[in-house]
Amino acid sequence: MAGKIQRLDKLISNSFDYSRSQVKELIKKKKVLVNDNIVLTPELKVNPDSDKIVVDGQNLNYAEFVYYMLNKPAGVVSATNDNTCKTVLELIKNPAKSGLFPVGRLDKDTEGLLIITNDGELSHSLLSPKKHVDKTYYVETDAIITDEMADKLEKGVDIGDEKPTLPAKIEIIKVDNSNTNKAYLTITEGRFHQVKRMFKSVGPTVTFLKRISMSKLMLDESLKPGEYRELTDEELCLLKGE
Ligand code: URA
């Protein structure tokens, strides 16, 4: 993808931990090189993909997009802004980029894996109904999940929409060979309250819900609810299904 032509000072302050005035000072002190030449004009237009930019001895490695893995806690909403509730974006302190948004929604009381990014194209392809991206949830319910219920959930259930849910995968967590009220459910759609409605349609009420994977990317369980970190390159490939 072609890099965006942009102002040198803006690019440097977005890429390093410098304010615009610090960048201006560095430029004045002749500490900024573009293609091996000292630059004295902060407003110079540069292309971060093709211009070699060195700031105080450090190469500027430009990344257009940023990807955070958040372990969403219960009690915050998956929105960019909200008049009454805290949003997932408010959890990201000093974001590396502006224009961040969550990839899809988890309910306010749902925990787990949520990607926060500024990459609209990736978000679109992960959420597209045509792509059938796997999403796996850890589910606790108010009743034992029977094999019969699991069978129905796997085949697809009527949750009051035009069409039944697409085939899903379920693994009931067993203790001493007996079914429990806990399971992993993998779905390929993203309908409103889908997991809760699927369970309700076969009986039990969901009492706890946590997303543990999206595409081939697993939630890093060392992240406590509310914690986040940038994805590694390998994790980004997993998310893209590569
Ligand atoms: N299904 C639900 O019911 N809620 C979520 O937050 C995600 C999937």
JSON list of C-alpha atoms and ligand atoms in Angstrom, two decimals:
[
{"chain": "A", "resi": 1, "resn": "MET", "atom": "CA", "xyz": [0.00, 0.00, 0.00]},
{"chain": "A", "resi": 2, "resn": "ALA", "atom": "CA", "xyz": [1.36, 3.45, -0.89]},
{"chain": "A", "resi": 3, "resn": "GLY", "atom": "CA", "xyz": [2.35, 5.54, 2.12]},
{"chain": "A", "resi": 4, "resn": "LYS", "atom": "CA", "xyz": [0.55, 8.79, 2.76]},
{"chain": "A", "resi": 5, "resn": "ILE", "atom": "CA", "xyz": [2.43, 11.97, 1.96]},
{"chain": "A", "resi": 6, "resn": "GLN", "atom": "CA", "xyz": [2.51, 13.98, 5.16]},
{"chain": "A", "resi": 7, "resn": "ARG", "atom": "CA", "xyz": [4.23, 16.75, 7.10]},
{"chain": "A", "resi": 8, "resn": "LEU", "atom": "CA", "xyz": [7.60, 15.78, 8.50]},
{"chain": "A", "resi": 9, "resn": "ASP", "atom": "CA", "xyz": [6.98, 17.16, 12.02]},
{"chain": "A", "resi": 10, "resn": "LYS", "atom": "CA", "xyz": [3.60, 15.45, 12.30]},
{"chain": "A", "resi": 11, "resn": "LEU", "atom": "CA", "xyz": [4.98, 12.14, 11.11]},
{"chain": "A", "resi": 12, "resn": "ILE", "atom": "CA", "xyz": [7.88, 12.28, 13.58]},
{"chain": "A", "resi": 13, "resn": "SER", "atom": "CA", "xyz": [5.71, 13.14, 16.57]},
{"chain": "A", "resi": 14, "resn": "ASN", "atom": "CA", "xyz": [3.24, 10.37, 15.63]},
{"chain": "A", "resi": 15, "resn": "SER", "atom": "CA", "xyz": [6.02, 7.83, 15.25]},
{"chain": "A", "resi": 16, "resn": "PHE", "atom": "CA", "xyz": [8.15, 8.67, 18.30]},
{"chain": "A", "resi": 17, "resn": "ASP", "atom": "CA", "xyz": [7.33, 9.89, 21.77]},
{"chain": "A", "resi": 18, "resn": "TYR", "atom": "CA", "xyz": [8.03, 13.56, 20.86]},
{"chain": "A", "resi": 19, "resn": "SER", "atom": "CA", "xyz": [5.68, 16.53, 21.01]},
{"chain": "A", "resi": 20, "resn": "ARG", "atom": "CA", "xyz": [5.46, 18.78, 17.95]},
{"chain": "A", "resi": 21, "resn": "SER", "atom": "CA", "xyz": [7.54, 21.47, 19.70]},
{"chain": "A", "resi": 22, "resn": "GLN", "atom": "CA", "xyz": [10.22, 18.92, 20.61]},
{"chain": "A", "resi": 23, "resn": "VAL", "atom": "CA", "xyz": [10.30, 17.87, 16.96]},
{"chain": "A", "resi": 24, "resn": "LYS", "atom": "CA", "xyz": [10.72, 21.50, 15.88]},
{"chain": "A", "resi": 25, "resn": "GLU", "atom": "CA", "xyz": [13.61, 21.84, 18.35]},
{"chain": "A", "resi": 26, "resn": "LEU", "atom": "CA", "xyz": [15.28, 18.68, 16.95]},
{"chain": "A", "resi": 27, "resn": "ILE", "atom": "CA", "xyz": [14.91, 20.03, 13.44]},
{"chain": "A", "resi": 28, "resn": "LYS", "atom": "CA", "xyz": [16.42, 23.36, 14.50]},
{"chain": "A", "resi": 29, "resn": "LYS", "atom": "CA", "xyz": [19.34, 21.49, 16.05]},
{"chain": "A", "resi": 30, "resn": "LYS", "atom": "CA", "xyz": [19.90, 19.75, 12.67]},
{"chain": "A", "resi": 31, "resn": "LYS", "atom": "CA", "xyz": [19.12, 16.35, 14.16]},
{"chain": "A", "resi": 32, "resn": "VAL", "atom": "CA", "xyz": [16.63, 15.32, 11.48]},
{"chain": "A", "resi": 33, "resn": "LEU", "atom": "CA", "xyz": [17.79, 13.83, 8.19]},
{"chain": "A", "resi": 34, "resn": "VAL", "atom": "CA", "xyz": [15.66, 13.03, 5.19]},
{"chain": "A", "resi": 35, "resn": "ASN", "atom": "CA", "xyz": [17.43, 10.89, 2.62]},
{"chain": "A", "resi": 36, "resn": "ASP", "atom": "CA", "xyz": [20.75, 11.71, 4.34]},
{"chain": "A", "resi": 37, "resn": "ASN", "atom": "CA", "xyz": [20.20, 15.49, 4.09]},
{"chain": "A", "resi": 38, "resn": "ILE", "atom": "CA", "xyz": [19.68, 17.80, 7.06]},
{"chain": "A", "resi": 39, "resn": "VAL", "atom": "CA", "xyz": [16.21, 19.28, 6.91]},
{"chain": "A", "resi": 40, "resn": "LEU", "atom": "CA", "xyz": [15.31, 22.62, 8.46]},
{"chain": "A", "resi": 41, "resn": "THR", "atom": "CA", "xyz": [11.64, 22.85, 7.44]},
{"chain": "A", "resi": 42, "resn": "PRO", "atom": "CA", "xyz": [9.22, 21.08, 9.80]},
{"chain": "A", "resi": 43, "resn": "GLU", "atom": "CA", "xyz": [6.42, 21.36, 7.23]},
{"chain": "A", "resi": 44, "resn": "LEU", "atom": "CA", "xyz": [8.34, 19.50, 4.53]},
{"chain": "A", "resi": 45, "resn": "LYS", "atom": "CA", "xyz": [6.12, 16.90, 2.85]},
{"chain": "A", "resi": 46, "resn": "VAL", "atom": "CA", "xyz": [7.58, 13.40, 3.01]},
{"chain": "A", "resi": 47, "resn": "ASN", "atom": "CA", "xyz": [6.55, 9.91, 2.02]},
{"chain": "A", "resi": 48, "resn": "PRO", "atom": "CA", "xyz": [7.31, 7.55, 4.93]},
{"chain": "A", "resi": 49, "resn": "ASP", "atom": "CA", "xyz": [7.34, 4.55, 2.59]},
{"chain": "A", "resi": 50, "resn": "SER", "atom": "CA", "xyz": [10.02, 5.85, 0.26]},
{"chain": "A", "resi": 51, "resn": "ASP", "atom": "CA", "xyz": [11.91, 8.55, 2.21]},
{"chain": "A", "resi": 52, "resn": "LYS", "atom": "CA", "xyz": [14.61, 7.52, 4.67]},
{"chain": "A", "resi": 53, "resn": "ILE", "atom": "CA", "xyz": [14.04, 9.54, 7.82]},
{"chain": "A", "resi": 54, "resn": "VAL", "atom": "CA", "xyz": [16.49, 9.58, 10.72]},
{"chain": "A", "resi": 55, "resn": "VAL", "atom": "CA", "xyz": [15.66, 11.42, 13.95]},
{"chain": "A", "resi": 56, "resn": "ASP", "atom": "CA", "xyz": [18.43, 12.01, 16.47]},
{"chain": "A", "resi": 57, "resn": "GLY", "atom": "CA", "xyz": [20.23, 8.92, 15.15]},
{"chain": "A", "resi": 58, "resn": "GLN", "atom": "CA", "xyz": [17.14, 6.68, 15.13]},
{"chain": "A", "resi": 59, "resn": "ASN", "atom": "CA", "xyz": [15.54, 5.34, 11.96]},
{"chain": "A", "resi": 60, "resn": "LEU", "atom": "CA", "xyz": [11.87, 6.12, 11.61]},
{"chain": "A", "resi": 61, "resn": "ASN", "atom": "CA", "xyz": [10.04, 2.85, 10.97]},
{"chain": "A", "resi": 62, "resn": "TYR", "atom": "CA", "xyz": [6.65, 3.92, 9.81]},
{"chain": "A", "resi": 63, "resn": "ALA", "atom": "CA", "xyz": [3.58, 1.85, 10.50]},
{"chain": "A", "resi": 64, "resn": "GLU", "atom": "CA", "xyz": [0.27, 3.12, 9.24]},
{"chain": "A", "resi": 65, "resn": "PHE", "atom": "CA", "xyz": [-1.81, 0.82, 11.41]},
{"chain": "A", "resi": 66, "resn": "VAL", "atom": "CA", "xyz": [-1.78, -0.22, 15.02]},
{"chain": "A", "resi": 67, "resn": "TYR", "atom": "CA", "xyz": [-3.42, -3.34, 16.46]},
{"chain": "A", "resi": 68, "resn": "TYR", "atom": "CA", "xyz": [-4.12, -3.83, 20.15]},
{"chain": "A", "resi": 69, "resn": "MET", "atom": "CA", "xyz": [-5.33, -7.01, 21.82]},
{"chain": "A", "resi": 70, "resn": "LEU", "atom": "CA", "xyz": [-7.57, -5.99, 24.72]},
{"chain": "A", "resi": 71, "resn": "ASN", "atom": "CA", "xyz": [-8.91, -8.33, 27.37]},
{"chain": "A", "resi": 72, "resn": "LYS", "atom": "CA", "xyz": [-12.21, -6.51, 27.65]},
{"chain": "A", "resi": 73, "resn": "PRO", "atom": "CA", "xyz": [-13.49, -6.30, 31.19]},
{"chain": "A", "resi": 74, "resn": "ALA", "atom": "CA", "xyz": [-17.20, -6.45, 32.03]},
{"chain": "A", "resi": 75, "resn": "GLY", "atom": "CA", "xyz": [-18.81, -3.04, 32.53]},
{"chain": "A", "resi": 76, "resn": "VAL", "atom": "CA", "xyz": [-17.36, -1.16, 29.56]},
{"chain": "A", "resi": 77, "resn": "VAL", "atom": "CA", "xyz": [-19.04, -0.71, 26.19]},
{"chain": "A", "resi": 78, "resn": "SER", "atom": "CA", "xyz": [-17.57, -1.63, 22.80]},
{"chain": "A", "resi": 79, "resn": "ALA", "atom": "CA", "xyz": [-17.98, 1.82, 21.30]},
{"chain": "A", "resi": 80, "resn": "THR", "atom": "CA", "xyz": [-15.79, 4.76, 20.37]},
{"chain": "A", "resi": 81, "resn": "ASN", "atom": "CA", "xyz": [-17.81, 7.13, 22.53]},
{"chain": "A", "resi": 82, "resn": "ASP", "atom": "CA", "xyz": [-20.77, 6.88, 24.86]},
{"chain": "A", "resi": 83, "resn": "ASN", "atom": "CA", "xyz": [-22.57, 9.51, 26.92]},
{"chain": "A", "resi": 84, "resn": "THR", "atom": "CA", "xyz": [-23.02, 7.42, 30.02]},
{"chain": "A", "resi": 85, "resn": "CYS", "atom": "CA", "xyz": [-20.68, 4.41, 30.04]},
{"chain": "A", "resi": 86, "resn": "LYS", "atom": "CA", "xyz": [-16.94, 3.98, 29.93]},
{"chain": "A", "resi": 87, "resn": "THR", "atom": "CA", "xyz": [-15.81, 2.77, 26.52]},
{"chain": "A", "resi": 88, "resn": "VAL", "atom": "CA", "xyz": [-13.14, 0.25, 25.53]},
{"chain": "A", "resi": 89, "resn": "LEU", "atom": "CA", "xyz": [-11.22, 3.09, 23.86]},
{"chain": "A", "resi": 90, "resn": "GLU", "atom": "CA", "xyz": [-10.85, 4.88, 27.18]},
{"chain": "A", "resi": 91, "resn": "LEU", "atom": "CA", "xyz": [-8.83, 1.88, 28.38]},
{"chain": "A", "resi": 92, "resn": "ILE", "atom": "CA", "xyz": [-6.12, 2.52, 25.76]},
{"chain": "A", "resi": 93, "resn": "LYS", "atom": "CA", "xyz": [-3.75, 5.03, 27.32]},
{"chain": "A", "resi": 94, "resn": "ASN", "atom": "CA", "xyz": [-1.50, 7.09, 25.00]},
{"chain": "A", "resi": 95, "resn": "PRO", "atom": "CA", "xyz": [-2.59, 5.31, 21.81]},
{"chain": "A", "resi": 96, "resn": "ALA", "atom": "CA", "xyz": [0.05, 5.23, 19.08]},
{"chain": "A", "resi": 97, "resn": "LYS", "atom": "CA", "xyz": [-2.49, 6.37, 16.48]},
{"chain": "A", "resi": 98, "resn": "SER", "atom": "CA", "xyz": [-5.71, 8.31, 16.28]},
{"chain": "A", "resi": 99, "resn": "GLY", "atom": "CA", "xyz": [-8.90, 7.00, 14.72]},
{"chain": "A", "resi": 100, "resn": "LEU", "atom": "CA", "xyz": [-8.98, 3.79, 16.75]},
{"chain": "A", "resi": 101, "resn": "PHE", "atom": "CA", "xyz": [-12.12, 1.68, 17.02]},
{"chain": "A", "resi": 102, "resn": "PRO", "atom": "CA", "xyz": [-13.06, -1.79, 18.28]},
{"chain": "A", "resi": 103, "resn": "VAL", "atom": "CA", "xyz": [-13.41, -4.59, 15.73]},
{"chain": "A", "resi": 104, "resn": "GLY", "atom": "CA", "xyz": [-17.04, -5.54, 16.32]},
{"chain": "A", "resi": 105, "resn": "ARG", "atom": "CA", "xyz": [-18.87, -5.53, 19.60]},
{"chain": "A", "resi": 106, "resn": "LEU", "atom": "CA", "xyz": [-18.94, -7.52, 22.77]},
{"chain": "A", "resi": 107, "resn": "ASP", "atom": "CA", "xyz": [-21.86, -6.96, 25.13]},
{"chain": "A", "resi": 108, "resn": "LYS", "atom": "CA", "xyz": [-21.23, -4.72, 28.13]},
{"chain": "A", "resi": 109, "resn": "ASP", "atom": "CA", "xyz": [-21.12, -7.76, 30.44]},
{"chain": "A", "resi": 110, "resn": "THR", "atom": "CA", "xyz": [-18.98, -9.89, 28.08]},
{"chain": "A", "resi": 111, "resn": "GLU", "atom": "CA", "xyz": [-15.25, -10.20, 28.68]},
{"chain": "A", "resi": 112, "resn": "GLY", "atom": "CA", "xyz": [-12.33, -11.27, 26.54]},
{"chain": "A", "resi": 113, "resn": "LEU", "atom": "CA", "xyz": [-10.63, -10.77, 23.23]},
{"chain": "A", "resi": 114, "resn": "LEU", "atom": "CA", "xyz": [-11.35, -7.49, 21.49]},
{"chain": "A", "resi": 115, "resn": "ILE", "atom": "CA", "xyz": [-9.13, -6.03, 18.78]},
{"chain": "A", "resi": 116, "resn": "ILE", "atom": "CA", "xyz": [-8.72, -2.25, 18.79]},
{"chain": "A", "resi": 117, "resn": "THR", "atom": "CA", "xyz": [-7.25, -0.83, 15.60]},
{"chain": "A", "resi": 118, "resn": "ASN", "atom": "CA", "xyz": [-7.32, 1.95, 13.01]},
{"chain": "A", "resi": 119, "resn": "ASP", "atom": "CA", "xyz": [-7.29, -0.58, 10.12]},
{"chain": "A", "resi": 120, "resn": "GLY", "atom": "CA", "xyz": [-10.74, -0.35, 8.59]},
{"chain": "A", "resi": 121, "resn": "GLU", "atom": "CA", "xyz": [-10.03, -2.84, 5.85]},
{"chain": "A", "resi": 122, "resn": "LEU", "atom": "CA", "xyz": [-9.02, -5.63, 8.23]},
{"chain": "A", "resi": 123, "resn": "SER", "atom": "CA", "xyz": [-11.97, -4.87, 10.48]},
{"chain": "A", "resi": 124, "resn": "HIS", "atom": "CA", "xyz": [-14.32, -5.07, 7.53]},
{"chain": "A", "resi": 125, "resn": "SER", "atom": "CA", "xyz": [-12.98, -8.43, 6.40]},
{"chain": "A", "resi": 126, "resn": "LEU", "atom": "CA", "xyz": [-13.11, -9.91, 9.93]},
{"chain": "A", "resi": 127, "resn": "LEU", "atom": "CA", "xyz": [-16.72, -8.78, 10.38]},
{"chain": "A", "resi": 128, "resn": "SER", "atom": "CA", "xyz": [-18.02, -9.47, 6.89]},
{"chain": "A", "resi": 129, "resn": "PRO", "atom": "CA", "xyz": [-20.88, -12.00, 7.09]},
{"chain": "A", "resi": 130, "resn": "LYS", "atom": "CA", "xyz": [-19.48, -13.59, 3.93]},
{"chain": "A", "resi": 131, "resn": "LYS", "atom": "CA", "xyz": [-16.14, -14.44, 5.55]},
{"chain": "A", "resi": 132, "resn": "HIS", "atom": "CA", "xyz": [-17.47, -16.67, 8.37]},
{"chain": "A", "resi": 133, "resn": "VAL", "atom": "CA", "xyz": [-14.59, -15.88, 10.71]},
{"chain": "A", "resi": 134, "resn": "ASP", "atom": "CA", "xyz": [-14.47, -18.24, 13.73]},
{"chain": "A", "resi": 135, "resn": "LYS", "atom": "CA", "xyz": [-15.12, -16.71, 17.16]},
{"chain": "A", "resi": 136, "resn": "THR", "atom": "CA", "xyz": [-14.77, -18.96, 20.19]},
{"chain": "A", "resi": 137, "resn": "TYR", "atom": "CA", "xyz": [-16.42, -18.16, 23.51]},
{"chain": "A", "resi": 138, "resn": "TYR", "atom": "CA", "xyz": [-16.07, -19.64, 26.96]},
{"chain": "A", "resi": 139, "resn": "VAL", "atom": "CA", "xyz": [-19.60, -19.88, 28.31]},
{"chain": "A", "resi": 140, "resn": "GLU", "atom": "CA", "xyz": [-21.08, -20.56, 31.75]},
{"chain": "A", "resi": 141, "resn": "THR", "atom": "CA", "xyz": [-24.79, -21.12, 32.10]},
{"chain": "A", "resi": 142, "resn": "ASP", "atom": "CA", "xyz": [-27.32, -21.51, 34.92]},
{"chain": "A", "resi": 143, "resn": "ALA", "atom": "CA", "xyz": [-27.94, -25.19, 34.07]},
{"chain": "A", "resi": 144, "resn": "ILE", "atom": "CA", "xyz": [-26.07, -28.30, 32.95]},
{"chain": "A", "resi": 145, "resn": "ILE", "atom": "CA", "xyz": [-25.54, -28.32, 29.19]},
{"chain": "A", "resi": 146, "resn": "THR", "atom": "CA", "xyz": [-26.84, -31.64, 27.88]},
{"chain": "A", "resi": 147, "resn": "ASP", "atom": "CA", "xyz": [-25.57, -33.52, 24.83]},
{"chain": "A", "resi": 148, "resn": "GLU", "atom": "CA", "xyz": [-28.99, -32.95, 23.26]},
{"chain": "A", "resi": 149, "resn": "MET", "atom": "CA", "xyz": [-28.66, -29.18, 23.68]},
{"chain": "A", "resi": 150, "resn": "ALA", "atom": "CA", "xyz": [-25.13, -29.31, 22.26]},
{"chain": "A", "resi": 151, "resn": "ASP", "atom": "CA", "xyz": [-26.42, -31.24, 19.25]},
{"chain": "A", "resi": 152, "resn": "LYS", "atom": "CA", "xyz": [-29.04, -28.59, 18.53]},
{"chain": "A", "resi": 153, "resn": "LEU", "atom": "CA", "xyz": [-26.56, -25.73, 18.99]},
{"chain": "A", "resi": 154, "resn": "GLU", "atom": "CA", "xyz": [-24.15, -27.41, 16.58]},
{"chain": "A", "resi": 155, "resn": "LYS", "atom": "CA", "xyz": [-26.78, -27.94, 13.89]},
{"chain": "A", "resi": 156, "resn": "GLY", "atom": "CA", "xyz": [-28.19, -24.39, 14.13]},
{"chain": "A", "resi": 157, "resn": "VAL", "atom": "CA", "xyz": [-31.06, -23.01, 16.19]},
{"chain": "A", "resi": 158, "resn": "ASP", "atom": "CA", "xyz": [-33.97, -20.64, 15.73]},
{"chain": "A", "resi": 159, "resn": "ILE", "atom": "CA", "xyz": [-33.17, -17.50, 17.73]},
{"chain": "A", "resi": 160, "resn": "GLY", "atom": "CA", "xyz": [-36.05, -15.47, 16.36]},
{"chain": "A", "resi": 161, "resn": "ASP", "atom": "CA", "xyz": [-34.24, -14.15, 13.29]},
{"chain": "A", "resi": 162, "resn": "GLU", "atom": "CA", "xyz": [-35.21, -14.74, 9.69]},
{"chain": "A", "resi": 163, "resn": "LYS", "atom": "CA", "xyz": [-32.82, -17.68, 9.44]},
{"chain": "A", "resi": 164, "resn": "PRO", "atom": "CA", "xyz": [-31.56, -20.23, 11.99]},
{"chain": "A", "resi": 165, "resn": "THR", "atom": "CA", "xyz": [-27.96, -19.88, 13.15]},
{"chain": "A", "resi": 166, "resn": "LEU", "atom": "CA", "xyz": [-25.27, -21.46, 11.00]},
{"chain": "A", "resi": 167, "resn": "PRO", "atom": "CA", "xyz": [-23.65, -24.70, 12.19]},
{"chain": "A", "resi": 168, "resn": "ALA", "atom": "CA", "xyz": [-21.44, -24.15, 15.24]},
{"chain": "A", "resi": 169, "resn": "LYS", "atom": "CA", "xyz": [-18.99, -26.20, 17.29]},
{"chain": "A", "resi": 170, "resn": "ILE", "atom": "CA", "xyz": [-19.41, -26.87, 20.98]},
{"chain": "A", "resi": 171, "resn": "GLU", "atom": "CA", "xyz": [-17.20, -28.58, 23.50]},
{"chain": "A", "resi": 172, "resn": "ILE", "atom": "CA", "xyz": [-18.87, -29.17, 26.85]},
{"chain": "A", "resi": 173, "resn": "ILE", "atom": "CA", "xyz": [-16.38, -29.05, 29.72]},
{"chain": "A", "resi": 174, "resn": "LYS", "atom": "CA", "xyz": [-16.66, -32.34, 31.63]},
{"chain": "A", "resi": 175, "resn": "VAL", "atom": "CA", "xyz": [-15.80, -33.19, 35.21]},
{"chain": "A", "resi": 176, "resn": "ASP", "atom": "CA", "xyz": [-15.45, -36.90, 36.05]},
{"chain": "A", "resi": 177, "resn": "ASN", "atom": "CA", "xyz": [-16.96, -37.66, 32.66]},
{"chain": "A", "resi": 178, "resn": "SER", "atom": "CA", "xyz": [-20.11, -35.69, 33.45]},
{"chain": "A", "resi": 179, "resn": "ASN", "atom": "CA", "xyz": [-21.35, -32.65, 31.60]},
{"chain": "A", "resi": 180, "resn": "THR", "atom": "CA", "xyz": [-21.13, -29.31, 33.40]},
{"chain": "A", "resi": 181, "resn": "ASN", "atom": "CA", "xyz": [-22.65, -25.86, 32.88]},
{"chain": "A", "resi": 182, "resn": "LYS", "atom": "CA", "xyz": [-19.47, -24.77, 31.10]},
{"chain": "A", "resi": 183, "resn": "ALA", "atom": "CA", "xyz": [-18.57, -25.01, 27.43]},
{"chain": "A", "resi": 184, "resn": "TYR", "atom": "CA", "xyz": [-16.61, -23.58, 24.54]},
{"chain": "A", "resi": 185, "resn": "LEU", "atom": "CA", "xyz": [-18.79, -22.49, 21.65]},
{"chain": "A", "resi": 186, "resn": "THR", "atom": "CA", "xyz": [-17.38, -21.53, 18.24]},
{"chain": "A", "resi": 187, "resn": "ILE", "atom": "CA", "xyz": [-19.60, -19.55, 15.90]},
{"chain": "A", "resi": 188, "resn": "THR", "atom": "CA", "xyz": [-18.94, -18.05, 12.49]},
{"chain": "A", "resi": 189, "resn": "GLU", "atom": "CA", "xyz": [-21.53, -15.28, 12.59]},
{"chain": "A", "resi": 190, "resn": "GLY", "atom": "CA", "xyz": [-21.84, -12.13, 14.69]},
{"chain": "A", "resi": 191, "resn": "ARG", "atom": "CA", "xyz": [-25.49, -11.58, 15.35]},
{"chain": "A", "resi": 192, "resn": "PHE", "atom": "CA", "xyz": [-26.71, -9.39, 18.18]},
{"chain": "A", "resi": 193, "resn": "HIS", "atom": "CA", "xyz": [-26.45, -11.25, 21.54]},
{"chain": "A", "resi": 194, "resn": "GLN", "atom": "CA", "xyz": [-25.94, -14.39, 19.47]},
{"chain": "A", "resi": 195, "resn": "VAL", "atom": "CA", "xyz": [-24.41, -16.73, 22.05]},
{"chain": "A", "resi": 196, "resn": "LYS", "atom": "CA", "xyz": [-26.87, -15.74, 24.78]},
{"chain": "A", "resi": 197, "resn": "ARG", "atom": "CA", "xyz": [-29.80, -16.17, 22.40]},
{"chain": "A", "resi": 198, "resn": "MET", "atom": "CA", "xyz": [-28.52, -19.52, 21.14]},
{"chain": "A", "resi": 199, "resn": "PHE", "atom": "CA", "xyz": [-28.32, -20.95, 24.65]},
{"chain": "A", "resi": 200, "resn": "LYS", "atom": "CA", "xyz": [-31.68, -19.46, 25.61]},
{"chain": "A", "resi": 201, "resn": "SER", "atom": "CA", "xyz": [-33.24, -21.15, 22.58]},
{"chain": "A", "resi": 202, "resn": "VAL", "atom": "CA", "xyz": [-32.26, -24.57, 23.98]},
{"chain": "A", "resi": 203, "resn": "GLY", "atom": "CA", "xyz": [-32.96, -23.73, 27.66]},
{"chain": "A", "resi": 204, "resn": "PRO", "atom": "CA", "xyz": [-30.12, -22.35, 29.80]},
{"chain": "A", "resi": 205, "resn": "THR", "atom": "CA", "xyz": [-29.34, -18.69, 30.49]},
{"chain": "A", "resi": 206, "resn": "VAL", "atom": "CA", "xyz": [-25.76, -17.56, 29.95]},
{"chain": "A", "resi": 207, "resn": "THR", "atom": "CA", "xyz": [-24.33, -16.31, 33.25]},
{"chain": "A", "resi": 208, "resn": "PHE", "atom": "CA", "xyz": [-20.76, -15.59, 32.09]},
{"chain": "A", "resi": 209, "resn": "LEU", "atom": "CA", "xyz": [-19.36, -15.03, 28.63]},
{"chain": "A", "resi": 210, "resn": "LYS", "atom": "CA", "xyz": [-15.80, -14.50, 27.50]},
{"chain": "A", "resi": 211, "resn": "ARG", "atom": "CA", "xyz": [-14.39, -14.49, 23.97]},
{"chain": "A", "resi": 212, "resn": "ILE", "atom": "CA", "xyz": [-11.16, -16.44, 23.83]},
{"chain": "A", "resi": 213, "resn": "SER", "atom": "CA", "xyz": [-10.31, -16.40, 20.14]},
{"chain": "A", "resi": 214, "resn": "MET", "atom": "CA", "xyz": [-11.04, -14.72, 16.83]},
{"chain": "A", "resi": 215, "resn": "SER", "atom": "CA", "xyz": [-9.91, -16.27, 13.55]},
{"chain": "A", "resi": 216, "resn": "LYS", "atom": "CA", "xyz": [-6.72, -18.13, 14.56]},
{"chain": "A", "resi": 217, "resn": "LEU", "atom": "CA", "xyz": [-5.76, -15.57, 17.20]},
{"chain": "A", "resi": 218, "resn": "MET", "atom": "CA", "xyz": [-6.06, -16.61, 20.86]},
{"chain": "A", "resi": 219, "resn": "LEU", "atom": "CA", "xyz": [-6.49, -14.19, 23.76]},
{"chain": "A", "resi": 220, "resn": "ASP", "atom": "CA", "xyz": [-3.24, -13.86, 25.73]},
{"chain": "A", "resi": 221, "resn": "GLU", "atom": "CA", "xyz": [-4.47, -15.15, 29.09]},
{"chain": "A", "resi": 222, "resn": "SER", "atom": "CA", "xyz": [-1.70, -13.25, 30.89]},
{"chain": "A", "resi": 223, "resn": "LEU", "atom": "CA", "xyz": [-3.64, -10.05, 30.14]},
{"chain": "A", "resi": 224, "resn": "LYS", "atom": "CA", "xyz": [-5.92, -9.30, 33.08]},
{"chain": "A", "resi": 225, "resn": "PRO", "atom": "CA", "xyz": [-9.35, -7.83, 32.31]},
{"chain": "A", "resi": 226, "resn": "GLY", "atom": "CA", "xyz": [-8.75, -4.23, 31.21]},
{"chain": "A", "resi": 227, "resn": "GLU", "atom": "CA", "xyz": [-5.17, -4.89, 30.10]},
{"chain": "A", "resi": 228, "resn": "TYR", "atom": "CA", "xyz": [-3.99, -4.69, 26.50]},
{"chain": "A", "resi": 229, "resn": "ARG", "atom": "CA", "xyz": [-0.91, -4.82, 24.34]},
{"chain": "A", "resi": 230, "resn": "GLU", "atom": "CA", "xyz": [0.03, -4.50, 20.69]},
{"chain": "A", "resi": 231, "resn": "LEU", "atom": "CA", "xyz": [-0.22, -7.63, 18.56]},
{"chain": "A", "resi": 232, "resn": "THR", "atom": "CA", "xyz": [3.03, -9.22, 17.47]},
{"chain": "A", "resi": 233, "resn": "ASP", "atom": "CA", "xyz": [3.59, -9.68, 13.71]},
{"chain": "A", "resi": 234, "resn": "GLU", "atom": "CA", "xyz": [2.88, -13.41, 14.10]},
{"chain": "A", "resi": 235, "resn": "GLU", "atom": "CA", "xyz": [-0.39, -12.69, 15.91]},
{"chain": "A", "resi": 236, "resn": "LEU", "atom": "CA", "xyz": [-1.43, -10.25, 13.21]},
{"chain": "A", "resi": 237, "resn": "CYS", "atom": "CA", "xyz": [-0.94, -13.03, 10.64]},
{"chain": "A", "resi": 238, "resn": "LEU", "atom": "CA", "xyz": [-3.06, -15.38, 12.80]},
{"chain": "A", "resi": 239, "resn": "LEU", "atom": "CA", "xyz": [-5.78, -12.76, 13.01]},
{"chain": "A", "resi": 240, "resn": "LYS", "atom": "CA", "xyz": [-5.69, -12.38, 9.24]},
{"chain": "A", "resi": 241, "resn": "GLY", "atom": "CA", "xyz": [-5.97, -16.17, 9.00]},
{"chain": "A", "resi": 242, "resn": "GLU", "atom": "CA", "xyz": [-2.59, -16.41, 7.27]},
{"chain": "B", "resi": 1, "resn": "URA", "atom": "N1", "xyz": [-22.72, -13.28, 21.86]},
{"chain": "B", "resi": 1, "resn": "URA", "atom": "C1", "xyz": [-23.34, -12.64, 22.87]},
{"chain": "B", "resi": 1, "resn": "URA", "atom": "O1", "xyz": [-24.45, -13.01, 23.26]},
{"chain": "B", "resi": 1, "resn": "URA", "atom": "N2", "xyz": [-22.72, -11.59, 23.43]},
{"chain": "B", "resi": 1, "resn": "URA", "atom": "C2", "xyz": [-21.50, -11.17, 23.07]},
{"chain": "B", "resi": 1, "resn": "URA", "atom": "O2", "xyz": [-20.98, -10.22, 23.65]},
{"chain": "B", "resi": 1, "resn": "URA", "atom": "C3", "xyz": [-20.85, -11.85, 22.03]},
{"chain": "B", "resi": 1, "resn": "URA", "atom": "C4", "xyz": [-21.48, -12.90, 21.43]}
]
